[in-house]
Amino acid sequence: PLVCPLVCFELPQMMRSKKHQSKRRRRAHMKSETYVLLEPGKNEEFVSEEELKIRLKGWLESWPGEELPPDLAGFKTIDDAVSHLVRSVCELEIDGEVGSIQWYQVQVE
């Protein structure tokens, strides 16, 4: 079972016009530390929770512009923002022409 809806593992359309926001999707409780990660310009890949956190932190540390989106800027540290994203969100829109990063928790059997 998947936490967030995932119709297929094809990379979705990455160019979006929305700026500075992370999408909120309710997540069911699942005991899995494996995620499918979709990044702009890359194929989907299975990653551990720790690898997902490392990748998200990299995106936040190199965020285009001077500050993070308002919903992430309120956290004391980037690590806190990353933990929030992994725990509560499945998609992060990147400013400019980059697109979005999506991750879906999966149960590997």
mmCIF file of N, CA and C in Angstrom:
data_model
loop_
_atom_site.group_PDB
_atom_site.id
_atom_site.type_symbol
_atom_site.label_atom_id
_atom_site.label_comp_id
_atom_site.label_asym_id
_atom_site.label_seq_id
_atom_site.Cartn_x
_atom_site.Cartn_y
_atom_site.Cartn_z
ATOM 1 N N PRO A 1 0.820 -1.201 0.000
ATOM 2 C CA PRO A 1 0.000 0.000 0.000
ATOM 3 C C PRO A 1 0.855 1.252 0.000
ATOM 4 N N LEU A 2 0.370 2.264 -0.665
ATOM 5 C CA LEU A 2 1.077 3.533 -0.748
ATOM 6 C C LEU A 2 0.448 4.546 0.186
ATOM 7 N N VAL A 3 1.261 5.446 0.688
ATOM 8 C CA VAL A 3 0.752 6.481 1.576
ATOM 9 C C VAL A 3 0.053 7.564 0.764
ATOM 10 N N CYS A 4 0.700 8.057 -0.272
ATOM 11 C CA CYS A 4 0.106 9.062 -1.143
ATOM 12 C C CYS A 4 -0.259 8.374 -2.455
ATOM 13 N N PRO A 5 -1.304 8.825 -3.133
ATOM 14 C CA PRO A 5 -1.698 8.172 -4.378
ATOM 15 C C PRO A 5 -0.564 8.211 -5.387
ATOM 16 N N LEU A 6 -0.339 7.115 -6.023
ATOM 17 C CA LEU A 6 0.687 7.022 -7.052
ATOM 18 C C LEU A 6 0.127 6.147 -8.151
ATOM 19 N N VAL A 7 -0.231 6.743 -9.247
ATOM 20 C CA VAL A 7 -0.860 6.013 -10.336
ATOM 21 C C VAL A 7 0.179 5.184 -11.073
ATOM 22 N N CYS A 8 1.342 5.756 -11.326
ATOM 23 C CA CYS A 8 2.407 5.022 -11.994
ATOM 24 C C CYS A 8 3.735 5.613 -11.550
ATOM 25 N N PHE A 9 4.805 4.974 -11.940
ATOM 26 C CA PHE A 9 6.117 5.453 -11.547
ATOM 27 C C PHE A 9 6.765 6.322 -12.623
ATOM 28 N N GLU A 10 5.993 6.771 -13.596
ATOM 29 C CA GLU A 10 6.532 7.660 -14.614
ATOM 30 C C GLU A 10 6.731 9.042 -14.024
ATOM 31 N N LEU A 11 7.779 9.721 -14.429
ATOM 32 C CA LEU A 11 8.051 11.066 -13.936
ATOM 33 C C LEU A 11 6.956 12.001 -14.414
ATOM 34 N N PRO A 12 6.247 12.663 -13.485
ATOM 35 C CA PRO A 12 5.152 13.550 -13.889
ATOM 36 C C PRO A 12 5.678 14.834 -14.507
ATOM 37 N N GLN A 13 4.771 15.597 -15.055
ATOM 38 C CA GLN A 13 5.121 16.897 -15.621
ATOM 39 C C GLN A 13 5.771 17.741 -14.525
ATOM 40 N N MET A 14 6.995 18.209 -14.756
ATOM 41 C CA MET A 14 7.725 18.910 -13.707
ATOM 42 C C MET A 14 7.604 20.428 -13.782
ATOM 43 N N MET A 15 7.198 20.970 -14.890
ATOM 44 C CA MET A 15 7.125 22.417 -15.002
ATOM 45 C C MET A 15 5.772 22.885 -14.491
ATOM 46 N N ARG A 16 5.783 23.632 -13.442
ATOM 47 C CA ARG A 16 4.555 24.138 -12.856
ATOM 48 C C ARG A 16 4.722 25.620 -12.606
ATOM 49 N N SER A 17 3.609 26.323 -12.538
ATOM 50 C CA SER A 17 3.691 27.772 -12.364
ATOM 51 C C SER A 17 3.628 28.193 -10.903
ATOM 52 N N LYS A 18 3.267 27.307 -10.000
ATOM 53 C CA LYS A 18 3.166 27.669 -8.585
ATOM 54 C C LYS A 18 4.543 27.957 -8.017
ATOM 55 N N LYS A 19 4.608 28.917 -7.117
ATOM 56 C CA LYS A 19 5.883 29.272 -6.502
ATOM 57 C C LYS A 19 5.792 29.152 -4.996
ATOM 58 N N HIS A 20 6.906 28.828 -4.392
ATOM 59 C CA HIS A 20 7.083 28.908 -2.942
ATOM 60 C C HIS A 20 6.015 28.193 -2.124
ATOM 61 N N GLN A 21 5.791 26.933 -2.390
ATOM 62 C CA GLN A 21 4.859 26.230 -1.526
ATOM 63 C C GLN A 21 5.156 24.744 -1.524
ATOM 64 N N SER A 22 4.832 24.115 -0.446
ATOM 65 C CA SER A 22 4.887 22.668 -0.388
ATOM 66 C C SER A 22 3.449 22.188 -0.320
ATOM 67 N N LYS A 23 3.158 21.136 -1.023
ATOM 68 C CA LYS A 23 1.794 20.620 -1.040
ATOM 69 C C LYS A 23 1.573 19.744 0.168
ATOM 70 N N ARG A 24 0.441 19.900 0.762
ATOM 71 C CA ARG A 24 0.098 19.130 1.948
ATOM 72 C C ARG A 24 -0.837 18.015 1.549
ATOM 73 N N ARG A 25 -0.488 16.813 1.889
ATOM 74 C CA ARG A 25 -1.357 15.672 1.668
ATOM 75 C C ARG A 25 -1.366 14.849 2.933
ATOM 76 N N ARG A 26 -2.531 14.422 3.344
ATOM 77 C CA ARG A 26 -2.638 13.613 4.552
ATOM 78 C C ARG A 26 -1.984 12.261 4.298
ATOM 79 N N ARG A 27 -1.227 11.816 5.263
ATOM 80 C CA ARG A 27 -0.513 10.548 5.133
ATOM 81 C C ARG A 27 -1.009 9.577 6.184
ATOM 82 N N ALA A 28 -1.230 8.353 5.775
ATOM 83 C CA ALA A 28 -1.614 7.305 6.712
ATOM 84 C C ALA A 28 -0.360 6.829 7.439
ATOM 85 N N HIS A 29 -0.548 6.302 8.640
ATOM 86 C CA HIS A 29 0.602 5.782 9.383
ATOM 87 C C HIS A 29 1.059 4.475 8.742
ATOM 88 N N MET A 30 2.337 4.391 8.440
ATOM 89 C CA MET A 30 2.880 3.203 7.801
ATOM 90 C C MET A 30 4.261 2.932 8.385
ATOM 91 N N LYS A 31 4.566 1.694 8.618
ATOM 92 C CA LYS A 31 5.879 1.343 9.150
ATOM 93 C C LYS A 31 6.785 0.903 8.004
ATOM 94 N N SER A 32 7.255 1.861 7.251
ATOM 95 C CA SER A 32 8.163 1.602 6.149
ATOM 96 C C SER A 32 9.138 2.759 6.081
ATOM 97 N N GLU A 33 10.363 2.448 5.787
ATOM 98 C CA GLU A 33 11.376 3.494 5.627
ATOM 99 C C GLU A 33 11.865 3.539 4.189
ATOM 100 N N THR A 34 11.029 3.078 3.253
ATOM 101 C CA THR A 34 11.377 3.092 1.841
ATOM 102 C C THR A 34 10.449 4.055 1.117
ATOM 103 N N TYR A 35 11.026 4.852 0.242
ATOM 104 C CA TYR A 35 10.281 5.854 -0.502
ATOM 105 C C TYR A 35 10.625 5.761 -1.982
ATOM 106 N N VAL A 36 9.677 6.126 -2.827
ATOM 107 C CA VAL A 36 9.942 6.372 -4.238
ATOM 108 C C VAL A 36 10.181 7.871 -4.330
ATOM 109 N N LEU A 37 11.303 8.255 -4.909
ATOM 110 C CA LEU A 37 11.677 9.666 -5.023
ATOM 111 C C LEU A 37 11.678 10.062 -6.493
ATOM 112 N N LEU A 38 10.977 11.146 -6.802
ATOM 113 C CA LEU A 38 10.931 11.706 -8.151
ATOM 114 C C LEU A 38 11.531 13.101 -8.094
ATOM 115 N N GLU A 39 12.640 13.278 -8.815
ATOM 116 C CA GLU A 39 13.300 14.582 -8.857
ATOM 117 C C GLU A 39 13.326 15.069 -10.297
ATOM 118 N N PRO A 40 13.276 16.381 -10.506
ATOM 119 C CA PRO A 40 13.298 16.916 -11.864
ATOM 120 C C PRO A 40 14.516 16.427 -12.651
ATOM 121 N N GLY A 41 14.247 15.934 -13.848
ATOM 122 C CA GLY A 41 15.333 15.503 -14.730
ATOM 123 C C GLY A 41 15.948 14.166 -14.398
ATOM 124 N N LYS A 42 15.399 13.437 -13.432
ATOM 125 C CA LYS A 42 15.951 12.139 -13.046
ATOM 126 C C LYS A 42 14.864 11.074 -13.092
ATOM 127 N N ASN A 43 15.287 9.829 -13.210
ATOM 128 C CA ASN A 43 14.356 8.709 -13.134
ATOM 129 C C ASN A 43 13.944 8.498 -11.684
ATOM 130 N N GLU A 44 12.784 7.889 -11.496
ATOM 131 C CA GLU A 44 12.355 7.575 -10.141
ATOM 132 C C GLU A 44 13.334 6.583 -9.526
ATOM 133 N N GLU A 45 13.484 6.670 -8.208
ATOM 134 C CA GLU A 45 14.349 5.709 -7.530
ATOM 135 C C GLU A 45 13.824 5.428 -6.136
ATOM 136 N N PHE A 46 14.135 4.235 -5.655
ATOM 137 C CA PHE A 46 13.786 3.850 -4.295
ATOM 138 C C PHE A 46 14.903 4.297 -3.385
ATOM 139 N N VAL A 47 14.545 4.991 -2.290
ATOM 140 C CA VAL A 47 15.540 5.481 -1.343
ATOM 141 C C VAL A 47 15.075 5.189 0.076
ATOM 142 N N SER A 48 16.031 5.144 0.984
ATOM 143 C CA SER A 48 15.695 5.004 2.406
ATOM 144 C C SER A 48 15.234 6.358 2.937
ATOM 145 N N GLU A 49 14.662 6.356 4.114
ATOM 146 C CA GLU A 49 14.235 7.618 4.728
ATOM 147 C C GLU A 49 15.439 8.533 4.935
ATOM 148 N N GLU A 50 16.566 7.972 5.339
ATOM 149 C CA GLU A 50 17.765 8.782 5.568
ATOM 150 C C GLU A 50 18.258 9.413 4.266
ATOM 151 N N GLU A 51 18.259 8.653 3.171
ATOM 152 C CA GLU A 51 18.667 9.199 1.873
ATOM 153 C C GLU A 51 17.693 10.281 1.415
ATOM 154 N N LEU A 52 16.397 10.074 1.637
ATOM 155 C CA LEU A 52 15.399 11.086 1.293
ATOM 156 C C LEU A 52 15.690 12.384 2.047
ATOM 157 N N LYS A 53 15.982 12.287 3.337
ATOM 158 C CA LYS A 53 16.281 13.472 4.139
ATOM 159 C C LYS A 53 17.526 14.190 3.617
ATOM 160 N N ILE A 54 18.530 13.439 3.239
ATOM 161 C CA ILE A 54 19.761 14.033 2.708
ATOM 162 C C ILE A 54 19.467 14.785 1.415
ATOM 163 N N ARG A 55 18.679 14.180 0.535
ATOM 164 C CA ARG A 55 18.362 14.805 -0.747
ATOM 165 C C ARG A 55 17.511 16.063 -0.553
ATOM 166 N N LEU A 56 16.502 15.980 0.319
ATOM 167 C CA LEU A 56 15.667 17.159 0.576
ATOM 168 C C LEU A 56 16.480 18.283 1.201
ATOM 169 N N LYS A 57 17.369 17.927 2.109
ATOM 170 C CA LYS A 57 18.224 18.944 2.737
ATOM 171 C C LYS A 57 19.081 19.640 1.679
ATOM 172 N N GLY A 58 19.598 18.874 0.739
ATOM 173 C CA GLY A 58 20.380 19.465 -0.352
ATOM 174 C C GLY A 58 19.571 20.459 -1.168
ATOM 175 N N TRP A 59 18.321 20.102 -1.463
ATOM 176 C CA TRP A 59 17.454 21.018 -2.196
ATOM 177 C C TRP A 59 17.187 22.287 -1.392
ATOM 178 N N LEU A 60 16.921 22.142 -0.105
ATOM 179 C CA LEU A 60 16.637 23.326 0.719
ATOM 180 C C LEU A 60 17.875 24.202 0.897
ATOM 181 N N GLU A 61 19.040 23.586 1.028
ATOM 182 C CA GLU A 61 20.274 24.367 1.196
ATOM 183 C C GLU A 61 20.635 25.141 -0.073
ATOM 184 N N SER A 62 20.206 24.653 -1.223
ATOM 185 C CA SER A 62 20.511 25.361 -2.471
ATOM 186 C C SER A 62 19.250 25.989 -3.062
ATOM 187 N N TRP A 63 18.309 26.364 -2.199
ATOM 188 C CA TRP A 63 17.024 26.915 -2.621
ATOM 189 C C TRP A 63 17.227 28.171 -3.448
ATOM 190 N N PRO A 64 16.549 28.271 -4.606
ATOM 191 C CA PRO A 64 16.655 29.495 -5.413
ATOM 192 C C PRO A 64 16.061 30.692 -4.658
ATOM 193 N N GLY A 65 16.673 31.799 -4.771
ATOM 194 C CA GLY A 65 16.186 32.983 -4.061
ATOM 195 C C GLY A 65 16.843 33.110 -2.710
ATOM 196 N N GLU A 66 16.396 34.079 -1.953
ATOM 197 C CA GLU A 66 17.057 34.382 -0.693
ATOM 198 C C GLU A 66 16.489 33.654 0.511
ATOM 199 N N GLU A 67 15.218 33.248 0.467
ATOM 200 C CA GLU A 67 14.658 32.553 1.618
ATOM 201 C C GLU A 67 13.745 31.418 1.200
ATOM 202 N N LEU A 68 13.575 30.495 2.115
ATOM 203 C CA LEU A 68 12.697 29.353 1.891
ATOM 204 C C LEU A 68 11.241 29.811 1.830
ATOM 205 N N PRO A 69 10.362 28.961 1.298
ATOM 206 C CA PRO A 69 8.931 29.297 1.312
ATOM 207 C C PRO A 69 8.471 29.571 2.744
ATOM 208 N N PRO A 70 7.448 30.392 2.906
ATOM 209 C CA PRO A 70 6.997 30.780 4.248
ATOM 210 C C PRO A 70 6.684 29.593 5.167
ATOM 211 N N ASP A 71 6.103 28.515 4.618
ATOM 212 C CA ASP A 71 5.755 27.391 5.479
ATOM 213 C C ASP A 71 6.973 26.610 5.958
ATOM 214 N N LEU A 72 8.132 26.822 5.341
ATOM 215 C CA LEU A 72 9.360 26.155 5.778
ATOM 216 C C LEU A 72 10.308 27.117 6.487
ATOM 217 N N ALA A 73 10.182 28.402 6.201
ATOM 218 C CA ALA A 73 11.084 29.397 6.785
ATOM 219 C C ALA A 73 10.906 29.530 8.294
ATOM 220 N N GLY A 74 9.774 29.107 8.813
ATOM 221 C CA GLY A 74 9.510 29.230 10.243
ATOM 222 C C GLY A 74 10.232 28.218 11.114
ATOM 223 N N PHE A 75 10.834 27.218 10.520
ATOM 224 C CA PHE A 75 11.553 26.225 11.309
ATOM 225 C C PHE A 75 12.918 26.761 11.713
ATOM 226 N N LYS A 76 13.387 26.353 12.887
ATOM 227 C CA LYS A 76 14.663 26.861 13.409
ATOM 228 C C LYS A 76 15.848 26.405 12.575
ATOM 229 N N THR A 77 15.790 25.170 12.059
ATOM 230 C CA THR A 77 16.904 24.642 11.271
ATOM 231 C C THR A 77 16.374 23.976 10.001
ATOM 232 N N ILE A 78 17.258 23.802 9.042
ATOM 233 C CA ILE A 78 16.882 23.085 7.822
ATOM 234 C C ILE A 78 16.536 21.637 8.157
ATOM 235 N N ASP A 79 17.245 21.039 9.112
ATOM 236 C CA ASP A 79 16.927 19.666 9.520
ATOM 237 C C ASP A 79 15.497 19.559 10.044
ATOM 238 N N ASP A 80 15.046 20.571 10.788
ATOM 239 C CA ASP A 80 13.662 20.584 11.278
ATOM 240 C C ASP A 80 12.681 20.676 10.110
ATOM 241 N N ALA A 81 12.996 21.514 9.129
ATOM 242 C CA ALA A 81 12.136 21.659 7.949
ATOM 243 C C ALA A 81 12.085 20.344 7.165
ATOM 244 N N VAL A 82 13.229 19.692 7.024
ATOM 245 C CA VAL A 82 13.285 18.409 6.314
ATOM 246 C C VAL A 82 12.453 17.359 7.044
ATOM 247 N N SER A 83 12.581 17.277 8.356
ATOM 248 C CA SER A 83 11.789 16.314 9.131
ATOM 249 C C SER A 83 10.295 16.561 8.942
ATOM 250 N N HIS A 84 9.914 17.824 8.931
ATOM 251 C CA HIS A 84 8.517 18.178 8.696
ATOM 252 C C HIS A 84 8.071 17.702 7.313
ATOM 253 N N LEU A 85 8.874 17.943 6.291
ATOM 254 C CA LEU A 85 8.517 17.530 4.939
ATOM 255 C C LEU A 85 8.326 16.017 4.852
ATOM 256 N N VAL A 86 9.254 15.267 5.396
ATOM 257 C CA VAL A 86 9.177 13.802 5.315
ATOM 258 C C VAL A 86 7.966 13.294 6.083
ATOM 259 N N ARG A 87 7.679 13.898 7.201
ATOM 260 C CA ARG A 87 6.586 13.467 8.074
ATOM 261 C C ARG A 87 5.210 13.867 7.540
ATOM 262 N N SER A 88 5.107 15.017 6.870
ATOM 263 C CA SER A 88 3.792 15.602 6.594
ATOM 264 C C SER A 88 3.457 15.908 5.141
ATOM 265 N N VAL A 89 4.407 15.832 4.249
ATOM 266 C CA VAL A 89 4.201 16.311 2.887
ATOM 267 C C VAL A 89 4.715 15.270 1.897
ATOM 268 N N CYS A 90 4.214 15.301 0.668
ATOM 269 C CA CYS A 90 4.670 14.375 -0.376
ATOM 270 C C CYS A 90 5.238 15.086 -1.599
ATOM 271 N N GLU A 91 5.201 16.421 -1.615
ATOM 272 C CA GLU A 91 5.668 17.156 -2.784
ATOM 273 C C GLU A 91 6.177 18.524 -2.359
ATOM 274 N N LEU A 92 7.251 18.960 -3.010
ATOM 275 C CA LEU A 92 7.824 20.272 -2.755
ATOM 276 C C LEU A 92 8.031 20.961 -4.083
ATOM 277 N N GLU A 93 7.349 22.078 -4.285
ATOM 278 C CA GLU A 93 7.516 22.888 -5.495
ATOM 279 C C GLU A 93 8.780 23.723 -5.347
ATOM 280 N N ILE A 94 9.612 23.715 -6.379
ATOM 281 C CA ILE A 94 10.832 24.504 -6.379
ATOM 282 C C ILE A 94 10.596 25.753 -7.213
ATOM 283 N N ASP A 95 11.059 26.893 -6.728
ATOM 284 C CA ASP A 95 10.881 28.161 -7.420
ATOM 285 C C ASP A 95 11.543 28.127 -8.795
ATOM 286 N N GLY A 96 11.019 28.913 -9.704
ATOM 287 C CA GLY A 96 11.607 29.036 -11.029
ATOM 288 C C GLY A 96 11.161 27.919 -11.951
ATOM 289 N N GLU A 97 12.010 27.543 -12.859
ATOM 290 C CA GLU A 97 11.690 26.540 -13.874
ATOM 291 C C GLU A 97 12.108 25.126 -13.480
ATOM 292 N N VAL A 98 12.455 24.901 -12.238
ATOM 293 C CA VAL A 98 12.951 23.596 -11.811
ATOM 294 C C VAL A 98 11.841 22.556 -11.801
ATOM 295 N N GLY A 99 10.706 22.841 -11.206
ATOM 296 C CA GLY A 99 9.608 21.893 -11.114
ATOM 297 C C GLY A 99 9.357 21.481 -9.685
ATOM 298 N N SER A 100 9.083 20.200 -9.472
ATOM 299 C CA SER A 100 8.790 19.739 -8.123
ATOM 300 C C SER A 100 9.509 18.435 -7.819
ATOM 301 N N ILE A 101 9.668 18.195 -6.530
ATOM 302 C CA ILE A 101 10.216 16.940 -6.020
ATOM 303 C C ILE A 101 9.043 16.238 -5.363
ATOM 304 N N GLN A 102 8.890 14.965 -5.638
ATOM 305 C CA GLN A 102 7.816 14.192 -5.026
ATOM 306 C C GLN A 102 8.401 12.937 -4.388
ATOM 307 N N TRP A 103 7.816 12.527 -3.283
ATOM 308 C CA TRP A 103 8.240 11.291 -2.630
ATOM 309 C C TRP A 103 7.018 10.596 -2.067
ATOM 310 N N TYR A 104 7.032 9.282 -2.159
ATOM 311 C CA TYR A 104 5.908 8.464 -1.721
ATOM 312 C C TYR A 104 6.436 7.306 -0.898
ATOM 313 N N GLN A 105 5.934 7.167 0.292
ATOM 314 C CA GLN A 105 6.349 6.066 1.145
ATOM 315 C C GLN A 105 5.708 4.797 0.590
ATOM 316 N N VAL A 106 6.501 3.736 0.487
ATOM 317 C CA VAL A 106 6.008 2.474 -0.062
ATOM 318 C C VAL A 106 6.379 1.326 0.867
ATOM 319 N N GLN A 107 5.585 0.294 0.797
ATOM 320 C CA GLN A 107 5.865 -0.941 1.532
ATOM 321 C C GLN A 107 6.503 -1.897 0.534
ATOM 322 N N VAL A 108 7.740 -2.288 0.781
ATOM 323 C CA VAL A 108 8.432 -3.215 -0.086
ATOM 324 C C VAL A 108 8.274 -4.613 0.486
ATOM 325 N N GLU A 109 7.765 -5.512 -0.332
ATOM 326 C CA GLU A 109 7.550 -6.887 0.154
ATOM 327 C C GLU A 109 8.440 -7.851 -0.585
#
